[in-house]
mmCIF file of C-alpha atoms in Angstrom:
data_model
loop_
_atom_site.group_PDB
_atom_site.id
_atom_site.type_symbol
_atom_site.label_atom_id
_atom_site.label_comp_id
_atom_site.label_asym_id
_atom_site.label_seq_id
_atom_site.Cartn_x
_atom_site.Cartn_y
_atom_site.Cartn_z
ATOM 1 C CA UNK V 1 56.597 30.164 -44.708
ATOM 2 C CA UNK V 2 57.766 28.284 -41.618
ATOM 3 C CA UNK V 3 61.496 27.865 -41.032
ATOM 4 C CA UNK V 4 63.100 24.639 -42.147
ATOM 5 C CA UNK V 5 63.557 22.101 -39.406
ATOM 6 C CA UNK V 6 67.065 20.913 -38.587
ATOM 7 C CA UNK V 7 68.080 17.338 -37.866
ATOM 8 C CA UNK V 8 71.117 15.628 -36.423
ATOM 9 C CA UNK V 9 71.629 12.369 -38.340
ATOM 10 C CA UNK V 10 74.150 9.648 -37.495
ATOM 11 C CA UNK V 11 75.314 7.207 -40.137
ATOM 12 C CA UNK V 12 74.803 9.826 -42.827
ATOM 13 C CA UNK V 13 77.708 8.546 -44.916
ATOM 14 C CA UNK V 14 76.010 5.483 -46.348
ATOM 15 C CA UNK V 15 73.215 2.930 -46.458
ATOM 16 C CA UNK V 16 70.100 3.793 -44.477
ATOM 17 C CA UNK V 17 71.487 7.112 -43.243
ATOM 18 C CA UNK V 18 72.301 8.318 -46.733
ATOM 19 C CA UNK V 19 68.784 7.464 -47.932
ATOM 20 C CA UNK V 20 67.265 9.353 -45.009
ATOM 21 C CA UNK V 21 69.427 12.373 -45.795
ATOM 22 C CA UNK V 22 68.582 12.273 -49.498
ATOM 23 C CA UNK V 23 64.828 12.180 -48.885
ATOM 24 C CA UNK V 24 64.720 14.741 -46.090
ATOM 25 C CA UNK V 25 66.979 17.212 -47.894
ATOM 26 C CA UNK V 26 64.488 17.123 -50.752
ATOM 27 C CA UNK V 27 61.704 17.847 -48.259
ATOM 28 C CA UNK V 28 62.933 21.188 -46.903
ATOM 29 C CA UNK V 29 65.008 19.892 -44.032
ATOM 30 C CA UNK V 30 68.482 20.925 -42.959
ATOM 31 C CA UNK V 31 70.781 18.157 -41.751
ATOM 32 C CA UNK V 32 73.903 17.922 -39.620
ATOM 33 C CA UNK V 33 75.327 14.561 -40.618
ATOM 34 C CA UNK V 34 77.653 12.561 -38.379
ATOM 35 C CA UNK V 35 79.756 9.839 -39.969
ATOM 36 C CA UNK V 36 83.271 8.433 -39.884
ATOM 37 C CA UNK V 37 83.765 9.185 -43.582
ATOM 38 C CA UNK V 38 82.925 12.383 -45.464
ATOM 39 C CA UNK V 39 79.440 12.438 -46.959
ATOM 40 C CA UNK V 40 78.996 12.156 -50.692
ATOM 41 C CA UNK V 41 79.095 15.285 -52.773
ATOM 42 C CA UNK V 42 75.499 14.881 -53.964
ATOM 43 C CA UNK V 43 74.328 16.599 -50.781
ATOM 44 C CA UNK V 44 73.820 20.346 -51.037
ATOM 45 C CA UNK V 45 76.408 21.995 -48.819
ATOM 46 C CA UNK V 46 73.921 24.770 -48.153
ATOM 47 C CA UNK V 47 71.503 22.441 -46.351
ATOM 48 C CA UNK V 48 73.877 19.650 -45.274
ATOM 49 C CA UNK V 49 76.646 20.134 -42.716
ATOM 50 C CA UNK V 50 79.232 17.400 -42.304
ATOM 51 C CA UNK V 51 80.690 16.435 -38.931
ATOM 52 C CA UNK V 52 83.278 13.675 -39.204
ATOM 53 C CA UNK V 53 83.030 11.783 -35.923
ATOM 54 C CA UNK V 54 83.857 8.182 -35.053
ATOM 55 C CA UNK V 55 81.002 7.040 -32.825
ATOM 56 C CA UNK V 56 83.052 4.106 -31.570
ATOM 57 C CA UNK V 57 85.577 6.482 -29.948
ATOM 58 C CA UNK V 58 83.655 6.809 -26.708
ATOM 59 C CA UNK V 59 86.498 8.519 -24.870
ATOM 60 C CA UNK V 60 86.256 11.599 -27.088
ATOM 61 C CA UNK V 61 82.632 11.346 -28.176
ATOM 62 C CA UNK V 62 81.010 13.462 -25.394
ATOM 63 C CA UNK V 63 83.247 16.460 -26.100
ATOM 64 C CA UNK V 64 82.807 16.133 -29.871
ATOM 65 C CA UNK V 65 79.047 15.994 -29.476
ATOM 66 C CA UNK V 66 79.122 18.972 -27.112
ATOM 67 C CA UNK V 67 80.888 21.028 -29.771
ATOM 68 C CA UNK V 68 78.354 20.056 -32.442
ATOM 69 C CA UNK V 69 75.483 20.914 -30.088
ATOM 70 C CA UNK V 70 77.008 24.300 -29.285
ATOM 71 C CA UNK V 71 77.351 25.095 -33.001
ATOM 72 C CA UNK V 72 73.853 23.916 -33.922
ATOM 73 C CA UNK V 73 71.532 25.032 -31.162
ATOM 74 C CA UNK V 74 68.571 25.036 -33.569
ATOM 75 C CA UNK V 75 68.527 21.245 -33.993
ATOM 76 C CA UNK V 76 65.051 19.928 -33.163
ATOM 77 C CA UNK V 77 65.333 16.280 -34.221
ATOM 78 C CA UNK V 78 67.831 13.477 -33.702
ATOM 79 C CA UNK V 79 67.837 10.431 -35.972
ATOM 80 C CA UNK V 80 70.302 7.643 -35.159
ATOM 81 C CA UNK V 81 70.907 5.402 -38.172
ATOM 82 C CA UNK V 82 74.477 4.283 -37.487
ATOM 83 C CA UNK V 83 75.172 0.674 -36.569
ATOM 84 C CA UNK V 84 77.180 -2.421 -37.398
ATOM 85 C CA UNK V 85 76.460 -6.126 -37.651
ATOM 86 C CA UNK V 86 78.507 -9.003 -36.336
ATOM 87 C CA UNK V 87 77.097 -12.481 -35.935
ATOM 88 C CA UNK V 88 78.274 -15.788 -34.536
ATOM 89 C CA UNK V 89 77.961 -18.002 -31.514
ATOM 90 C CA UNK V 90 78.879 -16.223 -28.304
ATOM 91 C CA UNK V 91 82.149 -18.132 -27.905
ATOM 92 C CA UNK V 92 83.236 -17.034 -31.388
ATOM 93 C CA UNK V 93 83.421 -13.453 -30.120
ATOM 94 C CA UNK V 94 86.467 -12.148 -28.331
ATOM 95 C CA UNK V 95 85.792 -10.007 -25.289
ATOM 96 C CA UNK V 96 86.990 -6.985 -27.243
ATOM 97 C CA UNK V 97 84.556 -7.718 -30.093
ATOM 98 C CA UNK V 98 81.654 -7.941 -27.632
ATOM 99 C CA UNK V 99 82.607 -4.555 -26.231
ATOM 100 C CA UNK V 100 83.002 -2.995 -29.694
ATOM 101 C CA UNK V 101 79.553 -4.122 -30.826
ATOM 102 C CA UNK V 102 77.896 -2.815 -27.675
ATOM 103 C CA UNK V 103 79.795 0.475 -27.931
ATOM 104 C CA UNK V 104 78.649 1.328 -31.459
ATOM 105 C CA UNK V 105 75.147 -0.202 -31.474
ATOM 106 C CA UNK V 106 74.059 0.886 -28.022
ATOM 107 C CA UNK V 107 76.331 3.091 -25.945
ATOM 108 C CA UNK V 108 77.101 5.606 -28.689
ATOM 109 C CA UNK V 109 73.374 5.967 -29.406
ATOM 110 C CA UNK V 110 72.733 6.833 -25.754
ATOM 111 C CA UNK V 111 75.590 9.333 -25.840
ATOM 112 C CA UNK V 112 74.177 11.068 -28.917
ATOM 113 C CA UNK V 113 70.677 11.368 -27.486
ATOM 114 C CA UNK V 114 72.075 12.460 -24.113
ATOM 115 C CA UNK V 115 74.031 15.254 -25.786
ATOM 116 C CA UNK V 116 71.106 16.713 -27.730
ATOM 117 C CA UNK V 117 68.086 15.996 -25.542
ATOM 118 C CA UNK V 118 68.573 19.191 -23.476
ATOM 119 C CA UNK V 119 68.420 21.222 -26.709
ATOM 120 C CA UNK V 120 65.151 19.602 -27.699
ATOM 121 C CA UNK V 121 63.664 20.089 -24.238
ATOM 122 C CA UNK V 122 64.568 23.764 -24.186
ATOM 123 C CA UNK V 123 62.719 24.171 -27.479
ATOM 124 C CA UNK V 124 59.678 22.447 -25.997
ATOM 125 C CA UNK V 125 59.327 20.028 -28.893
ATOM 126 C CA UNK V 126 61.357 17.643 -30.982
ATOM 127 C CA UNK V 127 61.846 14.120 -32.219
ATOM 128 C CA UNK V 128 64.190 11.278 -31.390
ATOM 129 C CA UNK V 129 64.116 8.473 -33.951
ATOM 130 C CA UNK V 130 66.317 5.421 -33.579
ATOM 131 C CA UNK V 131 66.813 2.720 -36.181
ATOM 132 C CA UNK V 132 66.670 -0.619 -34.405
ATOM 133 C CA UNK V 133 66.242 -4.063 -35.931
ATOM 134 C CA UNK V 134 63.932 -7.030 -36.121
ATOM 135 C CA UNK V 135 66.575 -8.585 -33.846
ATOM 136 C CA UNK V 136 65.044 -6.460 -31.070
ATOM 137 C CA UNK V 137 61.818 -8.453 -31.368
ATOM 138 C CA UNK V 138 63.115 -12.020 -31.209
ATOM 139 C CA UNK V 139 66.551 -13.506 -30.659
ATOM 140 C CA UNK V 140 68.009 -16.004 -33.080
ATOM 141 C CA UNK V 141 70.907 -18.405 -33.376
ATOM 142 C CA UNK V 142 74.283 -16.706 -33.894
ATOM 143 C CA UNK V 143 72.756 -13.361 -32.964
ATOM 144 C CA UNK V 144 73.089 -13.261 -29.180
ATOM 145 C CA UNK V 145 75.370 -10.233 -28.931
ATOM 146 C CA UNK V 146 73.753 -8.310 -31.769
ATOM 147 C CA UNK V 147 70.250 -8.976 -30.426
ATOM 148 C CA UNK V 148 71.352 -7.943 -26.946
ATOM 149 C CA UNK V 149 72.291 -4.494 -28.271
ATOM 150 C CA UNK V 150 69.011 -4.124 -30.138
ATOM 151 C CA UNK V 151 66.819 -5.366 -27.275
ATOM 152 C CA UNK V 152 68.569 -2.861 -25.010
ATOM 153 C CA UNK V 153 68.014 -0.063 -27.530
ATOM 154 C CA UNK V 154 64.320 -0.932 -27.592
ATOM 155 C CA UNK V 155 64.093 -0.716 -23.807
ATOM 156 C CA UNK V 156 65.908 2.598 -23.898
ATOM 157 C CA UNK V 157 63.373 4.000 -26.356
ATOM 158 C CA UNK V 158 60.410 2.804 -24.307
ATOM 159 C CA UNK V 159 61.733 4.451 -21.149
ATOM 160 C CA UNK V 160 62.848 7.628 -22.907
ATOM 161 C CA UNK V 161 59.377 7.955 -24.424
ATOM 162 C CA UNK V 162 57.859 8.101 -20.948
ATOM 163 C CA UNK V 163 60.541 10.420 -19.587
ATOM 164 C CA UNK V 164 60.316 12.939 -22.420
ATOM 165 C CA UNK V 165 56.650 13.217 -23.365
ATOM 166 C CA UNK V 166 55.948 15.958 -20.823
ATOM 167 C CA UNK V 167 58.661 18.071 -22.475
ATOM 168 C CA UNK V 168 57.047 17.697 -25.899
ATOM 169 C CA UNK V 169 59.624 15.206 -27.185
ATOM 170 C CA UNK V 170 58.445 12.321 -29.347
ATOM 171 C CA UNK V 171 60.477 9.081 -29.349
ATOM 172 C CA UNK V 172 60.164 6.487 -32.093
ATOM 173 C CA UNK V 173 61.920 3.182 -32.757
ATOM 174 C CA UNK V 174 61.956 1.753 -36.296
ATOM 175 C CA UNK V 175 62.791 -1.958 -36.547
ATOM 176 C CA UNK V 176 63.717 -3.025 -40.082
ATOM 177 C CA UNK V 177 64.032 -6.580 -41.248
ATOM 178 C CA UNK V 178 66.736 -7.373 -43.774
ATOM 179 C CA UNK V 179 67.655 -4.272 -45.778
ATOM 180 C CA UNK V 180 69.505 -4.495 -49.067
ATOM 181 C CA UNK V 181 72.619 -2.466 -48.196
ATOM 182 C CA UNK V 182 76.317 -3.029 -47.685
ATOM 183 C CA UNK V 183 75.474 -4.269 -44.171
ATOM 184 C CA UNK V 184 75.861 -7.847 -45.437
ATOM 185 C CA UNK V 185 79.139 -7.363 -47.299
ATOM 186 C CA UNK V 186 81.280 -8.730 -44.470
ATOM 187 C CA UNK V 187 78.721 -11.266 -43.206
ATOM 188 C CA UNK V 188 78.274 -14.890 -44.210
ATOM 189 C CA UNK V 189 74.592 -14.487 -45.084
ATOM 190 C CA UNK V 190 72.417 -12.073 -47.021
ATOM 191 C CA UNK V 191 68.812 -11.728 -48.204
ATOM 192 C CA UNK V 192 67.657 -13.735 -51.185
ATOM 193 C CA UNK V 193 67.889 -12.144 -54.602
ATOM 194 C CA UNK V 194 64.178 -11.538 -55.213
ATOM 195 C CA UNK V 195 62.867 -8.023 -54.423
ATOM 196 C CA UNK V 196 60.396 -9.578 -51.970
ATOM 197 C CA UNK V 197 63.283 -10.916 -49.856
ATOM 198 C CA UNK V 198 64.499 -7.559 -48.517
ATOM 199 C CA UNK V 199 63.365 -4.020 -48.013
ATOM 200 C CA UNK V 200 65.443 -1.114 -49.339
ATOM 201 C CA UNK V 201 66.879 1.883 -47.469
ATOM 202 C CA UNK V 202 64.361 4.178 -49.111
ATOM 203 C CA UNK V 203 61.569 2.316 -47.286
ATOM 204 C CA UNK V 204 63.074 3.321 -43.959
ATOM 205 C CA UNK V 205 63.587 6.896 -45.126
ATOM 206 C CA UNK V 206 59.884 7.115 -45.992
ATOM 207 C CA UNK V 207 58.983 5.832 -42.524
ATOM 208 C CA UNK V 208 61.266 8.425 -40.896
ATOM 209 C CA UNK V 209 59.670 11.195 -42.926
ATOM 210 C CA UNK V 210 56.200 9.985 -41.923
ATOM 211 C CA UNK V 211 57.177 10.004 -38.241
ATOM 212 C CA UNK V 212 58.608 13.511 -38.431
ATOM 213 C CA UNK V 213 55.671 14.849 -40.439
ATOM 214 C CA UNK V 214 52.961 13.638 -38.060
ATOM 215 C CA UNK V 215 50.997 16.112 -35.968
ATOM 216 C CA UNK V 216 53.022 17.118 -32.897
ATOM 217 C CA UNK V 217 50.383 15.466 -30.718
ATOM 218 C CA UNK V 218 50.834 12.086 -32.449
ATOM 219 C CA UNK V 219 53.657 9.631 -31.756
ATOM 220 C CA UNK V 220 54.629 6.485 -33.646
ATOM 221 C CA UNK V 221 56.049 4.569 -30.711
ATOM 222 C CA UNK V 222 57.425 1.679 -32.752
ATOM 223 C CA UNK V 223 57.356 0.679 -36.415
ATOM 224 C CA UNK V 224 58.329 -2.755 -37.726
ATOM 225 C CA UNK V 225 59.261 -2.926 -41.425
ATOM 226 C CA UNK V 226 59.668 -6.346 -43.013
ATOM 227 C CA UNK V 227 60.168 -7.776 -46.481
ATOM 228 C CA UNK V 228 57.209 -9.625 -47.889
ATOM 229 C CA UNK V 229 59.118 -12.919 -47.667
ATOM 230 C CA UNK V 230 61.949 -13.786 -45.309
ATOM 231 C CA UNK V 231 64.558 -15.616 -47.357
ATOM 232 C CA UNK V 232 68.152 -15.880 -46.166
ATOM 233 C CA UNK V 233 70.931 -16.977 -48.496
ATOM 234 C CA UNK V 234 74.031 -18.436 -46.883
ATOM 235 C CA UNK V 235 77.413 -17.460 -48.238
ATOM 236 C CA UNK V 236 80.594 -19.412 -47.638
ATOM 237 C CA UNK V 237 80.978 -19.246 -43.881
ATOM 238 C CA UNK V 238 84.255 -17.744 -42.745
ATOM 239 C CA UNK V 239 85.395 -17.383 -39.129
ATOM 240 C CA UNK V 240 84.948 -14.031 -37.462
ATOM 241 C CA UNK V 241 88.078 -11.902 -37.793
#
């Protein structure tokens, strides 16, 4: 029997990340989960290792990631599922809020991949999977800053794919449409109530598993996942905090 593969997973504490962890742990994977909050107790401590790290703390992030990499040199896959949403016209954002959104949705993702890519290259194989957004495909009103982070993440993946293929590293970007998670709790809009109006986190987990299970010679460069119908329900609009 082949040894279980080991994954670094950001955003493991909830939403999409938790669904990815749940599915992959049931499929003979081992996971090192990064999140700001401790993971839920349903994860087997034998196969799931918790690392409580705030990805928005860029000043300390490189050293924290270095320590995780030194403790888990057998990681062969990196899946970045962490991210936040903030929407509004550009002038509604403070300069600090612009920086914060870029830090967590883009810069921290580059830091994570930068920290673990040498491990994957030394192994001669591995996967990097990033969870993007449909906002990387087309900009929309009140989404300028958010879309900017996702467009940049898409460009990063396209370049990294070309840089890493010779080392046996596969790079995949998954762009979900609206996903029924707590992502919308603090926003002034959400998907419609019908099941056809949003995908669920488990859909993304299935796509991640498919990507990781493909023959080593096959790469899913980019996957777009969308609900059958795009229906947006507006809540009472409140100003950005």
